[in-house]
């Protein structure tokens, strides 16, 4: 998937009869739009419906049909079977529609098979290879061209900030950060593919009383040599140790609070070590994210929210009578909106993360003028996000009003039971290394294939990472799921290793069939042979599935759910013309599967 978004409107080399335009459709990006418009036109002509209303009633079939229309949704007079008969009487097979079948309250449409196969495969090929190559030739960029099949222009001219991952510095990348990172990176790619200008933002937990704990603990347990060797590991060890001390010594937390107060007051002596820890932590995180194929445009944090923004926010809230005092602390009373009360300033005068979130959101809008800002945060924080959004709304910011839908919380459930196979709760890098080792041992069982892999250790790690990611994205994001080693490492079903294996098999077909290469242009290929009556249904099903991919992307944009991917079978034995056509089909399947994997932040493998 091109993560730079849609690039152009193009004219396919395979043309069908012209059709009227329908709002929010783009046959040049999704050729199945044309076939849906043709169905809508038939409905419009037969039933006197507005074309756009008819189009909105054409849905993908669920039981093997191409498209289905539920007639009752149109609320037309007369019996539903009589309405259906009007459409059937009006229909004659054409270059778009092969047949129409009435089934109670439904009409099922089958597309013209030869034209559907040729139209879809031509579009996949041209938007993956031809158009990007033409654009690369006319640009000064040295980057290799990226395919644009599956992209759209829904967000053209709009800007979105996606805030995700957001670990605490001085702590190793824990498995608890995994879901936010995977879902957030997917959303960043998804919005780019839909034409939005995307700013991927990592809002680090780099401020708060815990840094007072680490600062006071560092004086006692700090070691410069260990810090330079692995800053995050050493600082985490200090954090664990000083928390143990606090269990038996109440002065530890008092000392930590005093340290943080000095940091908030700008005491350079208190801030010097903190700055070093922050820089070293970010460098380490960048390495962790690179392994996950995740990149951020901006690393920011709670520490970068200015005191003035927070003070201004508090003053504004006091003016609208939302603030009340309790034991020296300041609270927001949101009970009339059934959102309880929330602390905005502690009794020692220091800030809390809600205050920093409010100040940070205001600063971001002033800097970026975003159209949408997405927070990818666990469902455990649903109340906090609801309070946060309500406060910004009550403060009167136009961009924060619900009618604008500019603030979005994408929540998700928890990962349960994520540990090594020996049962130890671990950091993410330990999970990845263990998965990589298992995959590496499995790869070595086939010596011939193993020797053909350029970097087997790195390949094994990619398979392991894919296994982790696909298991995470297999279910609805709001659901908790239990981490399962057997499923993660399985080569059967919709698992990470199997999807990589499917891509590798598809990528190997050109290498295994040099006698069929080079393939002619799509217009010269005998693609009609794939639609012959004696040909298996498989080729038709694959082509149709590939044609739905642009709509899969659009649906994911609405639901913020990670997308499914395409799995196909290998090439059979055929005469040369049909074999070339089938090789082209599988090449298109490889392109779309690779595109879907990249959308999910996964690097597709060529060998394994």
Coordinates of C-alpha atoms in Angstrom, one line a residue:
X1 CA 0.0 0.0 0.0
X2 CA 1.4 3.4 -0.9
X3 CA 1.6 5.3 2.3
X4 CA 1.8 8.6 0.4
X5 CA -1.8 8.4 -0.5
X6 CA -3.5 8.5 -3.9
X7 CA -1.6 10.2 -6.7
X8 CA -3.8 10.6 -9.7
X9 CA -6.9 9.8 -11.7
X10 CA -6.1 7.6 -14.6
X11 CA -7.8 6.1 -17.7
X12 CA -7.8 2.3 -17.8
X13 CA -6.5 0.7 -21.0
X14 CA -9.6 -1.5 -20.9
X15 CA -12.8 0.5 -21.4
X16 CA -16.5 -0.4 -21.0
X17 CA -19.5 1.6 -22.0
X18 CA -19.8 5.0 -20.3
X19 CA -22.1 5.4 -17.3
X20 CA -23.5 8.4 -15.4
X21 CA -21.5 9.7 -12.5
X22 CA -22.5 9.0 -8.9
X23 CA -21.3 11.1 -5.9
X24 CA -18.4 9.6 -3.9
X25 CA -17.7 6.9 -6.5
X26 CA -14.5 6.7 -8.5
X27 CA -14.3 3.9 -11.1
X28 CA -10.7 5.0 -11.9
X29 CA -9.7 3.9 -8.4
X30 CA -12.3 1.1 -7.8
X31 CA -13.5 -0.4 -11.1
X32 CA -16.3 -2.3 -9.3
X33 CA -17.9 1.1 -8.8
X34 CA -18.8 1.0 -12.5
X35 CA -20.6 -2.3 -12.1
X36 CA -22.5 -1.1 -9.1
X37 CA -23.5 2.1 -11.1
X38 CA -24.7 -0.2 -13.9
X39 CA -26.9 -2.1 -11.4
X40 CA -28.1 1.2 -9.9
X41 CA -29.0 2.5 -13.4
X42 CA -31.1 -0.6 -14.0
X43 CA -32.9 -0.1 -10.7
X44 CA -33.4 3.6 -11.5
X45 CA -34.9 2.9 -14.9
X46 CA -37.1 0.0 -13.8
X47 CA -38.4 1.5 -10.5
X48 CA -38.1 5.3 -11.1
X49 CA -35.6 5.7 -8.2
X50 CA -33.1 8.5 -7.9
X51 CA -29.7 7.1 -9.2
X52 CA -27.8 7.8 -6.0
X53 CA -30.5 6.3 -3.8
X54 CA -30.5 3.2 -6.0
X55 CA -26.6 3.1 -5.8
X56 CA -26.7 3.2 -2.0
X57 CA -29.0 0.2 -2.0
X58 CA -26.5 -2.0 -3.9
X59 CA -24.5 -4.1 -1.4
X60 CA -21.9 -6.8 -1.8
X61 CA -23.4 -10.2 -1.7
X62 CA -23.0 -12.5 1.3
X63 CA -23.7 -16.0 0.0
X64 CA -21.5 -16.1 -3.1
X65 CA -23.5 -13.5 -5.0
X66 CA -21.6 -10.5 -6.5
X67 CA -24.1 -7.8 -5.4
X68 CA -27.4 -7.9 -3.6
X69 CA -30.2 -5.4 -3.3
X70 CA -32.8 -5.6 -0.5
X71 CA -35.9 -4.1 -2.1
X72 CA -37.8 -3.2 1.1
X73 CA -35.2 -0.5 1.9
X74 CA -36.6 1.6 -1.0
X75 CA -40.1 1.7 0.6
X76 CA -41.8 1.4 -2.8
X77 CA -45.6 0.8 -3.2
X78 CA -46.8 -2.7 -4.2
X79 CA -45.8 -6.2 -3.3
X80 CA -42.1 -6.9 -3.2
X81 CA -42.3 -9.7 -5.7
X82 CA -44.0 -7.4 -8.2
X83 CA -41.3 -4.8 -7.6
X84 CA -38.7 -7.4 -8.3
X85 CA -40.4 -8.5 -11.5
X86 CA -40.3 -5.0 -12.8
X87 CA -36.5 -5.1 -12.6
X88 CA -36.2 -8.6 -14.1
X89 CA -38.5 -7.5 -17.0
X90 CA -36.4 -4.5 -17.7
X91 CA -33.1 -6.4 -17.6
X92 CA -31.2 -7.7 -20.6
X93 CA -27.6 -9.1 -20.2
X94 CA -25.1 -6.4 -21.0
X95 CA -21.4 -5.7 -20.7
X96 CA -21.7 -5.1 -17.0
X97 CA -24.4 -7.5 -15.7
X98 CA -24.7 -11.2 -16.6
X99 CA -27.8 -12.2 -14.7
X100 CA -30.4 -11.1 -12.1
X101 CA -32.2 -13.5 -9.8
X102 CA -35.1 -12.7 -7.5
X103 CA -35.0 -14.3 -4.0
X104 CA -38.0 -13.2 -1.9
X105 CA -37.2 -9.6 -0.9
X106 CA -33.8 -9.6 -2.5
X107 CA -32.3 -9.3 -6.0
X108 CA -29.0 -11.0 -6.7
X109 CA -26.8 -9.7 -9.5
X110 CA -24.0 -11.6 -11.2
X111 CA -21.5 -9.5 -13.1
X112 CA -20.3 -10.1 -16.7
X113 CA -17.5 -12.5 -15.9
X114 CA -15.0 -11.9 -18.7
X115 CA -15.4 -8.1 -18.4
X116 CA -15.2 -8.1 -14.6
X117 CA -12.0 -10.2 -14.6
X118 CA -10.3 -8.1 -17.3
X119 CA -11.4 -4.8 -15.8
X120 CA -10.2 -5.7 -12.3
X121 CA -6.9 -7.3 -13.2
X122 CA -6.1 -4.5 -15.6
X123 CA -6.7 -1.9 -12.9
X124 CA -4.7 -3.7 -10.3
X125 CA -1.7 -4.0 -12.7
X126 CA -1.8 -0.5 -14.0
X127 CA -2.3 1.2 -10.6
X128 CA 0.4 -1.0 -9.1
X129 CA 3.0 -0.8 -11.8
X130 CA 2.3 1.3 -14.8
X131 CA 1.0 4.6 -13.4
X132 CA 3.5 4.7 -10.5
X133 CA 6.4 4.1 -12.9
X134 CA 5.1 6.9 -15.2
X135 CA 4.9 9.3 -12.2
X136 CA 8.4 8.3 -11.0
X137 CA 9.8 9.0 -14.4
X138 CA 8.4 12.5 -14.4
X139 CA 9.5 13.3 -10.8
X140 CA 12.9 14.1 -9.3
X141 CA 12.5 11.6 -6.5
X142 CA 15.0 8.7 -6.3
X143 CA 12.6 6.6 -4.2
X144 CA 11.2 3.5 -5.9
X145 CA 7.6 4.0 -7.2
X146 CA 4.9 2.7 -4.8
X147 CA 1.7 1.1 -6.1
X148 CA -1.5 3.1 -5.6
X149 CA -4.2 0.4 -6.1
X150 CA -6.5 0.6 -3.1
X151 CA -5.9 4.3 -2.4
X152 CA -8.6 7.0 -2.7
X153 CA -9.0 10.8 -2.4
X154 CA -11.6 11.0 0.4
X155 CA -9.3 13.1 2.6
X156 CA -7.7 15.3 0.0
X157 CA -6.8 18.7 1.4
X158 CA -7.4 17.5 5.0
X159 CA -4.9 17.0 7.9
X160 CA -5.1 14.5 10.7
X161 CA -2.9 13.9 13.7
X162 CA -2.7 10.3 14.9
X163 CA -1.4 10.0 18.4
X164 CA -0.4 6.5 19.4
X165 CA 2.0 4.2 21.2
X166 CA 3.0 6.9 23.8
X167 CA 5.1 4.9 26.2
X168 CA 6.7 6.2 29.4
X169 CA 10.4 7.1 28.9
X170 CA 12.8 5.3 31.2
X171 CA 10.7 2.2 30.8
X172 CA 11.3 -0.6 28.3
X173 CA 8.8 -1.0 25.5
X174 CA 6.2 -3.2 27.2
X175 CA 3.7 -5.5 25.5
X176 CA 1.0 -3.2 26.9
X177 CA 2.1 -0.6 24.3
X178 CA 1.8 -3.1 21.5
X179 CA -1.9 -2.6 20.6
X180 CA -1.7 1.2 20.5
X181 CA 1.4 1.0 18.3
X182 CA 0.0 -1.6 15.9
X183 CA -3.5 0.0 15.6
X184 CA -2.1 3.6 15.4
X185 CA 0.5 2.8 12.7
X186 CA -2.3 1.0 10.7
X187 CA -4.5 4.1 11.0
X188 CA -1.7 6.4 9.9
X189 CA -1.2 4.3 6.8
X190 CA -4.9 4.1 6.2
X191 CA -5.4 7.8 6.3
X192 CA -2.5 8.4 4.0
X193 CA -3.9 5.9 1.6
X194 CA -7.2 7.9 1.7
X195 CA -5.5 11.2 0.7
X196 CA -5.1 12.8 4.2
X197 CA -2.0 14.6 5.2
X198 CA -1.0 12.6 8.2
X199 CA 1.1 13.5 11.2
X200 CA 2.1 10.4 13.2
X201 CA 2.7 11.6 16.8
X202 CA 4.3 9.9 19.7
X203 CA 3.2 11.7 22.9
X204 CA 5.7 10.3 25.4
X205 CA 5.0 10.0 29.1
X206 CA 8.0 12.0 30.0
X207 CA 6.7 14.1 32.9
X208 CA 5.1 13.5 36.3
X209 CA 5.9 12.3 39.8
X210 CA 7.4 9.0 38.5
X211 CA 10.4 11.0 37.2
X212 CA 10.8 12.5 40.7
X213 CA 11.1 8.9 41.9
X214 CA 13.7 8.0 39.2
X215 CA 15.6 11.2 39.9
X216 CA 15.8 10.6 43.6
X217 CA 16.5 6.9 43.0
X218 CA 19.3 7.7 40.5
X219 CA 21.2 9.4 43.3
X220 CA 21.3 6.2 45.2
X221 CA 21.4 3.5 42.5
X222 CA 22.5 5.2 39.3
X223 CA 25.5 3.9 37.3
X224 CA 26.8 5.9 34.4
X225 CA 28.3 2.9 32.6
X226 CA 25.0 1.0 32.8
X227 CA 23.1 4.1 31.7
X228 CA 25.3 4.4 28.6
X229 CA 25.0 0.7 27.8
X230 CA 21.2 0.5 28.0
X231 CA 19.5 3.6 29.4
X232 CA 16.0 2.3 29.4
X233 CA 16.9 -1.0 31.1
X234 CA 19.0 0.7 33.8
X235 CA 16.4 3.4 34.5
X236 CA 13.6 0.8 34.7
X237 CA 15.7 -1.1 37.2
X238 CA 16.1 2.0 39.3
X239 CA 12.3 2.7 39.1
X240 CA 11.6 -0.9 40.3
X241 CA 14.1 -0.6 43.2
X242 CA 13.0 2.9 44.4
X243 CA 9.3 1.7 44.4
X244 CA 10.4 -1.2 46.6
X245 CA 12.0 1.3 48.9
X246 CA 8.8 3.4 49.0
X247 CA 6.9 0.4 50.4
X248 CA 8.8 0.6 53.6
X249 CA 10.0 4.2 53.7
X250 CA 7.2 6.9 53.3
X251 CA 9.9 9.6 52.9
X252 CA 10.8 8.2 49.5
X253 CA 7.6 9.5 47.8
X254 CA 7.9 12.8 49.6
X255 CA 11.5 13.2 48.2
X256 CA 10.2 12.2 44.8
X257 CA 7.4 14.8 44.9
X258 CA 9.9 17.5 45.9
X259 CA 12.1 16.5 43.0
X260 CA 9.3 16.8 40.5
X261 CA 8.2 20.2 42.0
X262 CA 11.8 21.4 41.3
X263 CA 11.5 20.1 37.7
X264 CA 8.2 21.9 37.2
X265 CA 9.7 25.1 38.6
X266 CA 12.5 24.9 36.0
X267 CA 15.3 24.0 38.3
X268 CA 18.2 23.2 35.9
X269 CA 20.0 21.0 38.4
X270 CA 16.9 18.8 38.7
X271 CA 16.3 18.8 34.9
X272 CA 19.8 18.0 33.7
X273 CA 19.7 14.2 34.2
X274 CA 16.1 14.1 33.0
X275 CA 17.0 15.5 29.6
X276 CA 19.8 12.9 29.1
X277 CA 17.4 10.1 30.1
X278 CA 14.7 11.4 27.7
X279 CA 17.1 11.7 24.7
X280 CA 18.6 8.2 25.4
X281 CA 15.1 6.7 25.7
X282 CA 13.9 8.2 22.4
X283 CA 17.0 6.8 20.6
X284 CA 16.2 3.4 22.0
X285 CA 12.5 3.6 21.1
X286 CA 13.4 4.6 17.5
X287 CA 15.2 1.3 17.2
X288 CA 12.3 -0.7 18.6
X289 CA 9.8 1.0 16.3
X290 CA 12.1 0.4 13.3
X291 CA 11.9 -3.3 14.0
X292 CA 8.1 -3.0 14.0
X293 CA 8.2 -1.1 10.7
X294 CA 6.7 2.0 12.5
X295 CA 7.8 5.5 12.0
X296 CA 6.8 8.8 13.7
X297 CA 6.8 12.3 12.3
X298 CA 6.9 13.9 15.7
X299 CA 8.2 12.8 19.1
X300 CA 6.7 15.1 21.7
X301 CA 5.6 14.6 25.3
X302 CA 3.9 15.9 28.4
X303 CA 7.0 17.9 29.2
X304 CA 6.7 20.0 26.1
X305 CA 3.3 21.4 27.0
X306 CA 4.0 24.9 28.2
X307 CA 3.1 26.1 31.7
X308 CA 1.4 29.1 30.1
X309 CA -1.0 26.9 28.2
X310 CA -1.9 24.9 31.3
X311 CA -2.4 28.1 33.3
X312 CA -4.5 29.7 30.6
X313 CA -6.7 26.6 30.4
X314 CA -7.2 26.6 34.2
X315 CA -8.1 30.3 34.2
X316 CA -10.6 29.7 31.3
X317 CA -12.2 26.8 33.2
X318 CA -12.5 28.9 36.4
X319 CA -14.3 31.6 34.4
X320 CA -17.0 29.2 33.4
X321 CA -17.4 27.9 36.9
X322 CA -16.2 24.3 36.3
X323 CA -13.4 24.4 38.9
X324 CA -13.8 23.6 42.6
X325 CA -11.3 23.2 45.4
X326 CA -10.8 20.1 47.5
X327 CA -8.1 19.8 50.2
X328 CA -6.0 22.3 48.3
X329 CA -6.3 20.6 45.0
X330 CA -8.4 21.9 42.0
X331 CA -11.0 19.7 40.5
X332 CA -13.3 19.9 37.5
X333 CA -17.0 19.1 38.3
X334 CA -18.4 17.3 35.3
X335 CA -21.1 15.4 37.1
X336 CA -24.0 17.1 35.2
X337 CA -22.7 15.3 32.1
X338 CA -22.3 12.1 34.1
X339 CA -18.5 12.3 33.9
X340 CA -17.7 12.6 37.6
X341 CA -14.9 14.9 38.8
X342 CA -11.3 15.1 37.6
X343 CA -8.2 16.7 39.2
X344 CA -6.6 19.4 37.2
X345 CA -4.0 20.7 39.7
X346 CA -2.6 18.9 42.7
X347 CA -2.4 20.5 46.1
X348 CA 1.3 21.2 45.8
X349 CA 0.6 23.2 42.6
X350 CA 2.0 20.7 40.1
X351 CA 0.1 19.6 37.0
X352 CA -1.6 16.3 36.3
X353 CA -1.9 14.6 32.9
X354 CA -5.5 15.9 32.2
X355 CA -4.2 19.4 32.5
X356 CA -1.3 18.6 30.2
X357 CA -3.6 16.9 27.7
X358 CA -5.8 20.0 27.6
X359 CA -2.9 22.4 27.1
X360 CA -1.3 20.1 24.6
X361 CA -4.5 19.8 22.4
X362 CA -4.8 23.6 22.3
X363 CA -1.1 24.0 21.3
X364 CA -1.5 21.4 18.6
X365 CA -4.4 23.0 17.0
X366 CA -2.6 26.4 17.0
X367 CA 0.4 24.8 15.4
X368 CA -1.1 22.3 13.0
X369 CA -4.7 23.5 12.3
X370 CA -5.7 19.9 12.1
X371 CA -9.1 18.7 10.7
X372 CA -9.1 15.6 12.9
X373 CA -7.0 14.4 15.9
X374 CA -7.1 10.7 16.8
X375 CA -6.1 9.4 20.1
X376 CA -5.3 5.6 20.1
X377 CA -5.7 4.8 23.8
X378 CA -7.0 1.6 25.6
X379 CA -10.6 1.4 26.6
X380 CA -9.5 1.5 30.3
X381 CA -9.1 5.3 29.6
X382 CA -12.6 5.8 28.1
X383 CA -13.6 8.0 31.0
X384 CA -10.5 10.1 30.9
X385 CA -10.9 10.7 27.1
X386 CA -14.6 11.5 27.6
X387 CA -13.7 14.1 30.3
X388 CA -10.9 15.5 28.2
X389 CA -13.1 16.0 25.1
X390 CA -16.0 17.4 27.1
X391 CA -13.7 20.0 28.8
X392 CA -12.3 21.2 25.4
X393 CA -15.9 21.5 24.1
X394 CA -17.0 23.5 27.2
X395 CA -14.0 25.8 26.8
X396 CA -15.7 26.9 23.6
X397 CA -13.1 25.9 21.0
X398 CA -15.0 25.6 17.7
X399 CA -12.7 22.8 16.5
X400 CA -13.6 20.7 19.7
X401 CA -17.4 20.8 19.2
X402 CA -18.9 17.4 18.6
X403 CA -20.6 18.5 15.4
X404 CA -17.1 18.8 13.8
X405 CA -16.1 15.3 14.8
X406 CA -12.5 16.5 15.0
X407 CA -11.6 14.7 18.2
X408 CA -11.7 10.9 18.0
X409 CA -10.9 8.3 20.6
X410 CA -10.0 4.9 18.9
X411 CA -10.1 2.5 21.9
X412 CA -9.1 -1.1 22.2
X413 CA -9.2 -4.0 24.6
X414 CA -6.4 -5.6 26.5
X415 CA -3.8 -8.3 25.6
X416 CA -4.1 -11.1 28.1
X417 CA -1.5 -13.7 28.9
X418 CA 1.3 -12.2 26.9
X419 CA 4.4 -13.9 28.3
X420 CA 7.2 -16.2 27.3
X421 CA 6.3 -19.8 26.8
X422 CA 7.8 -20.4 30.2
X423 CA 5.2 -18.0 31.6
X424 CA 7.3 -15.0 32.5
X425 CA 5.7 -11.6 31.8
X426 CA 8.0 -9.8 29.5
X427 CA 8.9 -6.8 27.4
X428 CA 8.0 -6.9 23.7
X429 CA 11.5 -7.4 22.4
X430 CA 11.7 -10.7 24.4
X431 CA 8.5 -11.9 22.7
X432 CA 9.8 -11.0 19.2
X433 CA 13.2 -12.7 19.8
X434 CA 11.6 -15.9 21.1
X435 CA 9.2 -16.0 18.1
X436 CA 12.1 -15.3 15.7
X437 CA 14.1 -18.1 17.3
X438 CA 11.3 -20.6 16.8
X439 CA 10.7 -19.5 13.2
X440 CA 14.4 -19.7 12.5
X441 CA 14.6 -23.3 13.7
X442 CA 11.6 -24.2 11.6
X443 CA 13.1 -22.6 8.5
X444 CA 16.3 -24.7 9.0
X445 CA 14.3 -27.9 8.6
X446 CA 14.2 -27.3 4.8
X447 CA 17.8 -26.8 3.9
X448 CA 17.3 -26.0 0.2
X449 CA 14.8 -23.1 0.9
X450 CA 16.9 -22.0 3.9
X451 CA 20.0 -21.6 1.7
X452 CA 18.0 -19.5 -0.8
X453 CA 17.0 -16.9 1.8
X454 CA 19.4 -14.0 1.8
X455 CA 19.2 -13.1 5.5
X456 CA 17.5 -16.0 7.3
X457 CA 17.8 -14.5 10.8
X458 CA 16.2 -11.3 9.8
X459 CA 13.5 -13.1 7.8
X460 CA 12.7 -15.3 10.8
X461 CA 12.3 -12.1 12.9
X462 CA 9.9 -10.6 10.3
X463 CA 7.8 -13.8 10.4
X464 CA 7.7 -13.6 14.2
X465 CA 6.7 -9.9 14.1
X466 CA 4.0 -10.7 11.5
X467 CA 2.7 -13.4 13.8
X468 CA 2.4 -11.0 16.7
X469 CA 0.7 -8.3 14.6
X470 CA -1.8 -10.5 12.8
X471 CA -2.9 -12.2 16.0
X472 CA -3.4 -8.7 17.5
X473 CA -5.5 -7.5 14.5
X474 CA -7.5 -10.7 13.9
X475 CA -10.4 -9.7 16.1
X476 CA -12.3 -6.5 16.7
X477 CA -10.0 -4.0 18.4
X478 CA -12.4 -3.4 21.3
X479 CA -12.3 -7.0 22.3
X480 CA -9.7 -8.3 24.8
X481 CA -7.8 -11.2 23.4
X482 CA -5.6 -13.9 24.9
X483 CA -2.1 -14.2 23.5
X484 CA -1.6 -17.7 22.1
X485 CA 1.8 -19.0 21.1
X486 CA 0.5 -21.9 19.1
X487 CA -1.7 -19.7 17.0
X488 CA 0.9 -17.0 16.6
X489 CA 3.5 -19.5 15.2
X490 CA 1.0 -21.6 13.1
X491 CA 1.2 -21.8 9.3
X492 CA -2.5 -22.6 9.0
X493 CA -5.5 -20.2 8.8
X494 CA -5.3 -16.4 8.9
X495 CA -2.1 -16.3 10.9
X496 CA 0.9 -14.1 10.3
X497 CA 3.2 -16.9 9.2
X498 CA 0.5 -18.3 6.8
X499 CA -0.1 -14.9 5.2
X500 CA 3.7 -14.4 4.7
X501 CA 3.9 -17.9 3.3
X502 CA 1.0 -17.1 0.9
X503 CA 2.9 -14.0 -0.3
X504 CA 6.1 -15.9 -0.7
X505 CA 4.4 -18.6 -2.8
X506 CA 2.9 -16.0 -5.0
X507 CA 6.2 -14.2 -5.3
X508 CA 7.9 -17.4 -6.3
X509 CA 5.6 -18.1 -9.3
X510 CA 7.6 -15.8 -11.7
X511 CA 10.8 -17.6 -10.6
X512 CA 9.3 -21.0 -11.1
X513 CA 7.8 -20.2 -14.5
X514 CA 10.5 -18.3 -16.6
X515 CA 9.1 -19.9 -19.8
X516 CA 6.0 -17.8 -19.4
X517 CA 7.9 -14.5 -19.1
X518 CA 7.9 -11.8 -20.0
X519 CA 4.1 -11.4 -19.8
X520 CA 2.5 -9.4 -22.5
X521 CA 0.4 -6.3 -21.6
X522 CA -3.0 -7.0 -20.1
X523 CA -4.7 -6.1 -23.3
X524 CA -2.8 -8.8 -25.1
X525 CA -3.3 -11.5 -22.5
X526 CA -6.0 -14.2 -23.0
X527 CA -7.8 -13.3 -19.8
X528 CA -11.1 -14.5 -21.3
X529 CA -9.8 -18.0 -20.8
X530 CA -10.0 -17.5 -17.1
X531 CA -13.8 -16.9 -17.5
X532 CA -14.4 -19.9 -19.8
X533 CA -17.3 -22.1 -18.5
X534 CA -15.1 -25.1 -17.9
X535 CA -12.6 -23.1 -15.9
X536 CA -12.9 -23.4 -12.1
X537 CA -14.8 -20.8 -10.1
X538 CA -11.5 -20.0 -8.3
X539 CA -10.1 -17.5 -10.9
X540 CA -13.4 -15.6 -10.9
X541 CA -13.6 -15.5 -7.1
X542 CA -10.0 -14.3 -6.8
X543 CA -10.5 -11.5 -9.4
X544 CA -13.7 -10.3 -7.7
X545 CA -12.0 -10.4 -4.3
X546 CA -9.1 -8.3 -5.6
X547 CA -11.7 -5.8 -7.0
X548 CA -13.2 -5.3 -3.6
X549 CA -9.9 -4.2 -2.0
X550 CA -10.4 -0.4 -2.5
X551 CA -13.8 -0.8 -0.7
X552 CA -12.1 -2.7 2.1
X553 CA -9.9 0.4 2.6
X554 CA -12.8 2.7 2.6
X555 CA -14.7 0.6 5.1
X556 CA -11.7 0.5 7.4
X557 CA -11.5 4.3 7.2
X558 CA -15.1 4.4 8.6
X559 CA -14.7 1.8 11.3
X560 CA -11.0 2.2 12.2
X561 CA -10.7 -1.6 12.2
X562 CA -7.6 -3.2 10.8
X563 CA -8.2 -4.6 7.3
X564 CA -8.5 -8.2 6.2
X565 CA -6.0 -9.6 3.6
X566 CA -6.3 -11.8 0.5
X567 CA -5.3 -15.5 0.5
X568 CA -5.1 -17.4 -2.8
X569 CA -3.9 -20.8 -4.0
X570 CA -1.0 -21.6 -6.2
X571 CA -0.7 -22.0 -10.0
X572 CA -1.9 -25.1 -11.7
X573 CA -0.7 -26.7 -15.0
X574 CA -2.3 -25.1 -18.1
X575 CA -1.5 -24.6 -21.8
X576 CA 0.7 -21.6 -22.4
X577 CA -2.0 -18.9 -23.1
X578 CA -4.1 -19.9 -20.1
X579 CA -1.0 -20.3 -17.9
X580 CA 0.1 -16.8 -18.8
X581 CA -3.3 -15.4 -17.9
X582 CA -3.3 -17.3 -14.6
X583 CA 0.2 -16.2 -13.8
X584 CA -1.0 -12.6 -14.4
X585 CA -4.0 -13.2 -12.1
X586 CA -1.7 -14.5 -9.3
X587 CA 0.7 -11.7 -9.9
X588 CA -2.2 -9.3 -9.2
X589 CA -3.1 -11.3 -6.1
X590 CA 0.5 -11.0 -4.9
X591 CA 0.4 -7.2 -5.5
X592 CA -2.9 -6.8 -3.5
X593 CA -1.8 -9.1 -0.7
X594 CA 1.5 -7.2 -0.5
X595 CA -0.4 -3.9 -0.5
X596 CA -2.7 -5.1 2.4
X597 CA 0.2 -6.3 4.4
X598 CA 2.0 -3.0 4.0
X599 CA -1.2 -1.2 5.1
X600 CA -1.0 -3.3 8.2
X601 CA 2.7 -2.2 8.7
X602 CA 4.0 -5.6 7.7
X603 CA 7.0 -6.1 5.4
X604 CA 6.0 -8.7 2.8
X605 CA 8.6 -11.4 2.3
X606 CA 9.8 -12.7 -1.1
X607 CA 11.4 -15.9 0.3
X608 CA 11.2 -17.9 3.5

